[in-house]
mmCIF file of C-alpha atoms in Angstrom:
data_model
loop_
_atom_site.group_PDB
_atom_site.id
_atom_site.type_symbol
_atom_site.label_atom_id
_atom_site.label_comp_id
_atom_site.label_asym_id
_atom_site.label_seq_id
_atom_site.Cartn_x
_atom_site.Cartn_y
_atom_site.Cartn_z
ATOM 1 C CA MET A 1 0.000 0.000 0.000
ATOM 2 C CA GLU A 2 1.538 3.268 -1.142
ATOM 3 C CA TYR A 3 0.512 6.906 -1.173
ATOM 4 C CA VAL A 4 2.116 10.335 -1.362
ATOM 5 C CA ALA A 5 1.158 13.216 0.925
ATOM 6 C CA ILE A 6 1.421 16.498 -0.977
ATOM 7 C CA ASP A 7 1.185 20.139 0.036
ATOM 8 C CA PHE A 8 1.586 23.439 -1.793
ATOM 9 C CA GLN A 9 2.011 27.000 -0.594
ATOM 10 C CA THR A 10 1.175 29.835 -2.985
ATOM 11 C CA ALA A 11 2.603 33.308 -3.537
ATOM 12 C CA ASN A 12 -0.746 35.012 -4.030
ATOM 13 C CA ARG A 13 -4.438 34.326 -4.558
ATOM 14 C CA LEU A 14 -3.802 32.691 -7.945
ATOM 15 C CA ARG A 15 -3.749 28.898 -7.813
ATOM 16 C CA SER A 16 -0.982 28.884 -10.438
ATOM 17 C CA SER A 17 1.407 30.750 -8.104
ATOM 18 C CA ALA A 18 2.905 27.756 -6.266
ATOM 19 C CA CYS A 19 5.971 28.887 -4.310
ATOM 20 C CA SER A 20 6.764 25.679 -2.394
ATOM 21 C CA ILE A 21 5.948 21.992 -2.536
ATOM 22 C CA ALA A 22 6.439 19.054 -0.202
ATOM 23 C CA LEU A 23 6.017 15.351 -0.930
ATOM 24 C CA VAL A 24 6.121 12.555 1.642
ATOM 25 C CA SER A 25 6.040 9.064 0.155
ATOM 26 C CA VAL A 26 4.678 6.243 2.329
ATOM 27 C CA LYS A 27 4.835 2.508 1.752
ATOM 28 C CA ASP A 28 3.263 -0.032 4.103
ATOM 29 C CA GLY A 29 2.966 2.525 6.891
ATOM 30 C CA LYS A 30 6.542 3.806 6.707
ATOM 31 C CA ILE A 31 7.897 7.031 5.233
ATOM 32 C CA VAL A 32 10.290 5.979 2.475
ATOM 33 C CA ASP A 33 11.037 9.332 0.817
ATOM 34 C CA THR A 34 10.600 13.058 1.337
ATOM 35 C CA PHE A 35 10.990 15.972 -1.035
ATOM 36 C CA TYR A 36 10.782 19.719 -0.473
ATOM 37 C CA SER A 37 11.550 22.643 -2.715
ATOM 38 C CA LEU A 38 10.856 26.317 -3.078
ATOM 39 C CA ILE A 39 9.394 27.235 -6.464
ATOM 40 C CA ARG A 40 9.816 30.413 -8.460
ATOM 41 C CA PRO A 41 6.337 31.391 -9.675
ATOM 42 C CA ASP A 42 5.968 32.450 -13.302
ATOM 43 C CA ILE A 43 4.727 35.836 -12.076
ATOM 44 C CA LEU A 44 6.974 36.970 -9.257
ATOM 45 C CA HIS A 45 4.388 38.658 -7.045
ATOM 46 C CA PHE A 46 3.694 37.810 -3.398
ATOM 47 C CA ASP A 47 0.631 39.017 -1.525
ATOM 48 C CA LYS A 48 1.418 40.226 1.976
ATOM 49 C CA GLU A 49 -1.304 37.960 3.385
ATOM 50 C CA ASN A 50 0.419 34.902 1.921
ATOM 51 C CA ILE A 51 3.812 35.994 3.210
ATOM 52 C CA ALA A 52 2.315 36.453 6.670
ATOM 53 C CA MET A 53 1.107 32.827 6.631
ATOM 54 C CA HIS A 54 4.065 30.885 5.252
ATOM 55 C CA GLY A 55 6.937 33.371 5.512
ATOM 56 C CA ILE A 56 8.159 32.836 1.944
ATOM 57 C CA THR A 57 9.189 36.025 0.123
ATOM 58 C CA GLU A 58 10.168 37.045 -3.401
ATOM 59 C CA ASP A 59 13.849 37.180 -2.474
ATOM 60 C CA MET A 60 13.720 33.608 -1.160
ATOM 61 C CA VAL A 61 12.483 32.147 -4.471
ATOM 62 C CA LYS A 62 14.723 34.142 -6.802
ATOM 63 C CA GLY A 63 17.100 31.682 -8.393
ATOM 64 C CA LYS A 64 14.925 28.707 -7.381
ATOM 65 C CA PRO A 65 13.620 26.316 -10.056
ATOM 66 C CA TYR A 66 10.427 26.987 -11.957
ATOM 67 C CA PHE A 67 7.698 24.370 -11.607
ATOM 68 C CA TYR A 68 8.283 22.942 -15.086
ATOM 69 C CA GLU A 69 11.904 22.269 -14.100
ATOM 70 C CA LEU A 70 10.800 20.304 -11.038
ATOM 71 C CA TRP A 71 7.965 18.468 -12.750
ATOM 72 C CA PRO A 72 9.942 15.470 -14.112
ATOM 73 C CA LEU A 73 11.066 14.638 -10.554
ATOM 74 C CA ILE A 74 7.623 15.294 -9.058
ATOM 75 C CA LYS A 75 5.938 13.214 -11.751
ATOM 76 C CA GLU A 76 8.197 10.256 -11.042
ATOM 77 C CA LYS A 77 7.466 10.401 -7.320
ATOM 78 C CA ILE A 78 3.667 10.540 -7.646
ATOM 79 C CA LYS A 79 3.263 8.264 -10.670
ATOM 80 C CA GLY A 80 0.545 5.682 -10.020
ATOM 81 C CA LYS A 81 0.194 6.719 -6.369
ATOM 82 C CA THR A 82 -2.757 8.041 -4.390
ATOM 83 C CA LEU A 83 -2.266 11.720 -3.550
ATOM 84 C CA VAL A 84 -3.177 12.731 -0.003
ATOM 85 C CA ALA A 85 -3.646 16.316 1.188
ATOM 86 C CA HIS A 86 -5.566 18.269 3.807
ATOM 87 C CA TYR A 87 -8.275 20.222 2.034
ATOM 88 C CA ALA A 88 -7.129 18.460 -1.126
ATOM 89 C CA LYS A 89 -9.395 20.622 -3.294
ATOM 90 C CA PHE A 90 -6.948 23.511 -2.846
ATOM 91 C CA ASP A 91 -3.801 21.481 -3.530
ATOM 92 C CA MET A 92 -5.301 19.776 -6.583
ATOM 93 C CA GLU A 93 -6.398 23.150 -7.976
ATOM 94 C CA VAL A 94 -2.851 24.451 -7.468
ATOM 95 C CA LEU A 95 -1.407 21.398 -9.200
ATOM 96 C CA ALA A 96 -3.924 21.540 -12.052
ATOM 97 C CA ASP A 97 -3.616 25.298 -12.666
ATOM 98 C CA THR A 98 0.169 25.180 -12.506
ATOM 99 C CA LEU A 99 0.305 22.271 -14.932
ATOM 100 C CA GLU A 100 -2.141 24.007 -17.260
ATOM 101 C CA SER A 101 -0.208 27.278 -17.204
ATOM 102 C CA ASN A 102 2.901 25.347 -18.239
ATOM 103 C CA ASP A 103 1.084 23.277 -20.907
ATOM 104 C CA ILE A 104 1.937 20.067 -19.054
ATOM 105 C CA PRO A 105 -0.469 17.083 -19.285
ATOM 106 C CA PHE A 106 -2.171 16.100 -16.040
ATOM 107 C CA PRO A 107 -1.001 12.930 -14.261
ATOM 108 C CA SER A 108 -3.548 10.222 -13.458
ATOM 109 C CA CYS A 109 -3.923 9.840 -9.693
ATOM 110 C CA GLN A 110 -6.718 9.210 -7.258
ATOM 111 C CA VAL A 111 -6.952 11.738 -4.441
ATOM 112 C CA LEU A 112 -7.838 11.430 -0.774
ATOM 113 C CA CYS A 113 -8.542 14.456 1.418
ATOM 114 C CA THR A 114 -7.599 14.148 5.101
ATOM 115 C CA CYS A 115 -10.008 16.983 5.910
ATOM 116 C CA VAL A 116 -12.899 14.888 4.547
ATOM 117 C CA LEU A 117 -11.437 11.838 6.306
ATOM 118 C CA SER A 118 -11.340 13.817 9.565
ATOM 119 C CA GLN A 119 -14.985 14.813 9.127
ATOM 120 C CA ALA A 120 -15.867 11.124 8.877
ATOM 121 C CA MET A 121 -13.745 10.158 11.883
ATOM 122 C CA PHE A 122 -14.660 13.083 14.138
ATOM 123 C CA PRO A 123 -18.098 14.430 13.169
ATOM 124 C CA GLU A 124 -18.451 15.941 16.630
ATOM 125 C CA MET A 125 -15.616 18.419 16.004
ATOM 126 C CA PRO A 126 -16.802 21.938 15.073
ATOM 127 C CA HIS A 127 -13.801 22.468 12.779
ATOM 128 C CA HIS A 128 -11.458 20.131 10.941
ATOM 129 C CA ARG A 129 -8.498 22.414 10.394
ATOM 130 C CA LEU A 130 -5.170 20.646 10.243
ATOM 131 C CA GLN A 131 -4.021 21.967 13.613
ATOM 132 C CA ASP A 132 -7.307 20.874 15.236
ATOM 133 C CA VAL A 133 -7.166 17.348 13.822
ATOM 134 C CA THR A 134 -3.492 16.800 14.627
ATOM 135 C CA GLU A 135 -4.153 17.924 18.187
ATOM 136 C CA LYS A 136 -7.060 15.481 18.363
ATOM 137 C CA ILE A 137 -4.888 12.522 17.346
ATOM 138 C CA GLY A 138 -1.892 13.591 19.429
ATOM 139 C CA PHE A 139 0.440 14.648 16.623
ATOM 140 C CA ASN A 140 2.627 17.718 17.076
ATOM 141 C CA LEU A 141 2.204 20.080 14.109
ATOM 142 C CA GLU A 142 5.444 22.036 14.388
ATOM 143 C CA GLN A 143 4.776 24.717 11.760
ATOM 144 C CA ARG A 144 1.252 25.682 10.757
ATOM 145 C CA PHE A 145 1.968 26.898 7.222
ATOM 146 C CA ASN A 146 4.986 24.899 6.165
ATOM 147 C CA ALA A 147 4.464 22.525 3.243
ATOM 148 C CA MET A 148 6.608 19.728 4.690
ATOM 149 C CA ALA A 149 4.974 20.002 8.125
ATOM 150 C CA HIS A 150 1.553 19.815 6.477
ATOM 151 C CA ALA A 151 2.486 16.764 4.403
ATOM 152 C CA ARG A 152 3.839 14.936 7.458
ATOM 153 C CA ALA A 153 0.665 15.801 9.369
ATOM 154 C CA CYS A 154 -1.403 14.265 6.562
ATOM 155 C CA VAL A 155 0.600 11.067 6.912
ATOM 156 C CA ALA A 156 -0.103 11.028 10.650
ATOM 157 C CA ILE A 157 -3.850 11.376 10.021
ATOM 158 C CA MET A 158 -3.801 8.661 7.366
ATOM 159 C CA GLU A 159 -1.947 6.193 9.567
ATOM 160 C CA TYR A 160 -4.264 6.952 12.474
ATOM 161 C CA ALA A 161 -7.301 6.292 10.259
ATOM 162 C CA LEU A 162 -5.846 3.077 8.892
ATOM 163 C CA GLN A 163 -5.080 1.822 12.379
ATOM 164 C CA LYS A 164 -8.510 2.692 13.757
ATOM 165 C CA SER A 165 -10.347 1.121 10.812
ATOM 166 C CA GLY A 166 -8.217 -2.021 10.759
ATOM 167 C CA ALA A 167 -8.049 -1.732 6.956
ATOM 168 C CA GLU A 168 -5.070 -3.024 5.016
ATOM 169 C CA PHE A 169 -5.775 -1.096 1.828
ATOM 170 C CA LEU A 170 -6.739 2.517 1.102
ATOM 171 C CA GLN A 171 -9.943 1.514 -0.680
ATOM 172 C CA ASP A 172 -11.018 -0.533 2.333
ATOM 173 C CA MET A 173 -10.354 2.428 4.613
ATOM 174 C CA ALA A 174 -12.302 4.755 2.319
ATOM 175 C CA ASP A 175 -15.236 2.319 2.285
ATOM 176 C CA PHE A 176 -15.121 2.008 6.072
ATOM 177 C CA TYR A 177 -15.382 5.767 6.586
ATOM 178 C CA GLY A 178 -17.772 6.292 3.669
ATOM 179 C CA ILE A 179 -15.502 8.328 1.405
ATOM 180 C CA HIS A 180 -15.341 8.668 -2.377
ATOM 181 C CA PHE A 181 -11.835 9.218 -3.743
ATOM 182 C CA GLY A 182 -11.233 12.293 -5.834
ATOM 183 C CA TYR A 183 -9.314 12.137 -9.101
ATOM 184 C CA ILE A 184 -6.939 14.190 -11.199
ATOM 185 C CA GLY A 185 -6.196 13.202 -14.781
ATOM 186 C CA LYS A 186 -6.750 14.040 -18.442
ATOM 187 C CA ASP A 187 -7.523 17.703 -17.775
ATOM 188 C CA ILE A 188 -10.138 16.975 -15.110
ATOM 189 C CA VAL A 189 -10.184 17.208 -11.325
ATOM 190 C CA THR A 190 -12.902 15.730 -9.109
ATOM 191 C CA ASP A 191 -13.230 16.260 -5.371
ATOM 192 C CA CYS A 192 -12.819 13.704 -2.637
ATOM 193 C CA GLU A 193 -16.068 13.683 -0.655
ATOM 194 C CA LEU A 194 -18.249 11.802 1.780
ATOM 195 C CA LYS A 195 -20.462 9.156 0.149
ATOM 196 C CA TYR A 196 -23.457 9.955 2.303
ATOM 197 C CA GLY A 197 -23.312 13.738 2.168
ATOM 198 C CA ARG A 198 -22.460 14.088 5.825
ATOM 199 C CA ALA A 199 -20.259 12.377 8.372
ATOM 200 C CA ARG A 200 -21.666 9.422 10.248
ATOM 201 C CA ALA A 201 -20.856 9.037 13.920
ATOM 202 C CA TYR A 202 -17.576 7.213 14.352
ATOM 203 C CA ASP A 203 -17.435 4.366 16.838
ATOM 204 C CA GLU A 204 -13.927 3.681 18.140
ATOM 205 C CA ASN A 205 -15.003 0.123 18.974
ATOM 206 C CA ALA A 206 -16.181 -0.520 15.425
ATOM 207 C CA SER A 207 -14.424 -3.196 13.423
ATOM 208 C CA PHE A 208 -13.539 -3.127 9.753
ATOM 209 C CA GLY A 209 -16.425 -4.153 7.536
ATOM 210 C CA LYS A 210 -19.190 -2.311 9.418
ATOM 211 C CA LYS A 211 -22.261 -2.028 7.212
ATOM 212 C CA ALA A 212 -24.052 1.163 6.310
ATOM 213 C CA GLU A 213 -27.271 2.163 8.058
ATOM 214 C CA THR A 214 -29.559 1.805 5.058
ATOM 215 C CA TYR A 215 -27.591 0.020 2.361
ATOM 216 C CA ASN A 216 -24.320 -1.773 2.006
ATOM 217 C CA ASP A 217 -21.127 -0.748 0.249
ATOM 218 C CA MET A 218 -22.423 -1.798 -3.149
ATOM 219 C CA ASP A 219 -22.595 1.514 -5.004
ATOM 220 C CA ASN A 220 -25.390 2.648 -7.295
ATOM 221 C CA ALA A 221 -23.479 1.939 -10.504
ATOM 222 C CA THR A 222 -22.920 -1.699 -9.536
ATOM 223 C CA TYR A 223 -26.507 -2.101 -8.341
ATOM 224 C CA LEU A 224 -27.907 -0.733 -11.601
ATOM 225 C CA LYS A 225 -25.862 -3.288 -13.555
ATOM 226 C CA TYR A 226 -28.191 -5.895 -12.063
ATOM 227 C CA TRP A 227 -31.358 -3.821 -11.738
ATOM 228 C CA GLY A 228 -31.345 -2.300 -15.237
ATOM 229 C CA PRO A 229 -31.017 -5.502 -17.316
ATOM 230 C CA SER A 230 -33.532 -7.264 -15.049
ATOM 231 C CA VAL A 231 -36.112 -4.532 -15.597
ATOM 232 C CA ALA A 232 -35.419 -4.552 -19.338
ATOM 233 C CA ILE A 233 -35.903 -8.326 -19.568
ATOM 234 C CA SER A 234 -39.165 -8.088 -17.613
ATOM 235 C CA LEU A 235 -40.447 -5.206 -19.738
ATOM 236 C CA VAL A 236 -39.712 -6.882 -23.049
ATOM 237 C CA PHE A 237 -40.609 -10.516 -22.503
ATOM 238 C CA ASN A 238 -43.505 -10.180 -20.058
ATOM 239 C CA SER A 239 -45.249 -7.966 -22.602
ATOM 240 C CA ILE A 240 -45.218 -10.781 -25.178
ATOM 241 C CA ASN A 241 -48.288 -13.028 -25.043
ATOM 242 C CA ALA A 242 -46.439 -16.321 -25.196
ATOM 243 C CA GLU A 243 -45.478 -18.896 -22.589
ATOM 244 C CA TRP A 244 -41.822 -19.036 -23.648
ATOM 245 C CA ALA A 245 -41.538 -15.236 -23.405
ATOM 246 C CA ARG A 246 -43.078 -15.135 -19.934
ATOM 247 C CA ALA A 247 -40.661 -17.856 -18.840
ATOM 248 C CA ILE A 248 -37.782 -15.649 -19.886
ATOM 249 C CA GLY A 249 -39.468 -12.680 -18.234
ATOM 250 C CA SER A 250 -39.478 -14.578 -14.945
ATOM 251 C CA ILE A 251 -35.669 -14.601 -15.142
ATOM 252 C CA GLY A 252 -35.812 -10.817 -15.044
ATOM 253 C CA THR A 253 -37.966 -11.006 -11.916
ATOM 254 C CA LEU A 254 -35.413 -13.269 -10.244
ATOM 255 C CA GLY A 255 -32.702 -10.790 -11.258
ATOM 256 C CA LEU A 256 -34.608 -7.991 -9.519
ATOM 257 C CA ILE A 257 -34.883 -10.045 -6.336
ATOM 258 C CA TYR A 258 -31.172 -10.868 -6.456
ATOM 259 C CA ALA A 259 -30.207 -7.223 -7.009
ATOM 260 C CA THR A 260 -32.365 -6.218 -4.054
ATOM 261 C CA TYR A 261 -30.735 -8.881 -1.897
ATOM 262 C CA LEU A 262 -27.249 -7.631 -2.778
ATOM 263 C CA ARG A 263 -28.239 -4.034 -2.146
ATOM 264 C CA PHE A 264 -29.717 -4.441 1.322
ATOM 265 C CA LYS A 265 -28.118 -7.519 2.873
ATOM 266 C CA GLY A 266 -26.396 -6.825 6.163
ATOM 267 C CA THR A 267 -28.318 -3.619 6.865
ATOM 268 C CA LYS A 268 -30.389 -2.955 9.973
ATOM 269 C CA ARG A 269 -33.714 -3.160 8.103
ATOM 270 C CA PRO A 270 -33.127 -5.361 5.043
ATOM 271 C CA PHE A 271 -36.733 -6.552 4.665
ATOM 272 C CA LEU A 272 -38.215 -3.069 4.968
ATOM 273 C CA TYR A 273 -35.810 -1.498 2.451
ATOM 274 C CA GLY A 274 -36.090 -4.521 0.183
ATOM 275 C CA PHE A 275 -39.886 -4.368 0.200
ATOM 276 C CA VAL A 276 -39.882 -0.647 -0.635
ATOM 277 C CA ASN A 277 -37.439 -1.286 -3.477
ATOM 278 C CA ILE A 278 -39.486 -4.149 -4.928
ATOM 279 C CA PHE A 279 -42.703 -2.123 -4.540
ATOM 280 C CA PHE A 280 -41.144 0.741 -6.489
ATOM 281 C CA THR A 281 -39.938 -1.592 -9.245
ATOM 282 C CA ALA A 282 -43.347 -3.276 -9.456
ATOM 283 C CA GLY A 283 -44.872 0.164 -9.914
ATOM 284 C CA VAL A 284 -42.526 0.872 -12.821
ATOM 285 C CA LEU A 285 -43.354 -2.435 -14.474
ATOM 286 C CA GLY A 286 -47.040 -1.965 -13.803
ATOM 287 C CA PHE A 287 -46.962 1.404 -15.512
ATOM 288 C CA PHE A 288 -45.900 -0.388 -18.692
ATOM 289 C CA ASP A 289 -48.584 -3.074 -18.323
ATOM 290 C CA VAL A 290 -45.968 -5.774 -17.659
ATOM 291 C CA GLY A 291 -47.305 -8.975 -16.119
ATOM 292 C CA ARG A 292 -50.969 -8.189 -16.708
ATOM 293 C CA ALA A 293 -53.295 -10.463 -18.609
ATOM 294 C CA PRO A 294 -53.662 -9.448 -22.260
ATOM 295 C CA LYS A 295 -56.681 -7.321 -23.005
ATOM 296 C CA LYS A 296 -59.478 -8.990 -25.004
#
C-alpha cells in the first residue's frame, strides 16, 4: 500500500502561483522518501497575506527552479500513487492550474482528502483544520503553514485512520469511513467527498467491515448493472403473449430479487428497504402493463 502526501504553498491568490511543494512518500505505513523545494512562480508577485502565513518572500524564491523544471522529478514520485492532502481541493487546484499554465499534461492519480477523512472520523468536532485534527490525534504540528509540516501531518492522520479502521488497503479504509476518492487526470479534477453527504458518527469500537445504516457498500453503478437488465428483460418478454416469453421474463424477476438482496443484505432493516425497493420496481413495471393479462 503506497501513497504520497502532498502540500503546496502559494505566492498570491492565484492557484498557479505555487511557491513551495512538499512530498512525503509512504509505503506499508513507513515514510520511504521526502521531497521539499521552493518554487519560483511564473509571475513573481507575493501578496502580503500569503507571506504572513508561510513566511516565503520574493527574495527567497529568486534563483529557485520553476515548476516545469521540477515536474519530471515530481511526476516520477507521484506516478501511479494516491495523492493525499488536507483540504485536497486547494492542492489539486494548485497542481492543475500550474500544470495548465505550463502546458503540461495532467497525471492520473486518485486523491484522498484528510479533511474529509477527519470529518468522517470526528463528526463531533466543530472544525477540521489541520491543527485541530493533529491535536485530536496527538500529533505535534510544528509549523502551521509549512508545506513539509503539512504533508507529514497528513501522513499522521492517514496512519491513524488506517489503524482505527483495521483496513489493510486505502480503498477498504475509504469504504469504512464512507468516502469517495477524488481524481486528477486528463484535464479533469474531481473532489474527494463523503459518500453519504455528511459524516456518520464514528465508533472507536467498530471493526472493519461495518455495514451502512440503510444500504451496504455496493454503489449505485454496480446495483444498476443488475437492476437495469432485469427490468429490461421483464419489460420486453412479459409484454409478449407467449409462454416461452413469460418464462424468460421470470428470469428478469429473479434478477430484480437478487439485485435487491445484494443491495440491502447486512443492513439494519433489510426486509423493509427490500420491500420498498421491490414495490417501487413493481410500480414501474405496472406502468408499462408488464405482467398483466392481455386485453381482449
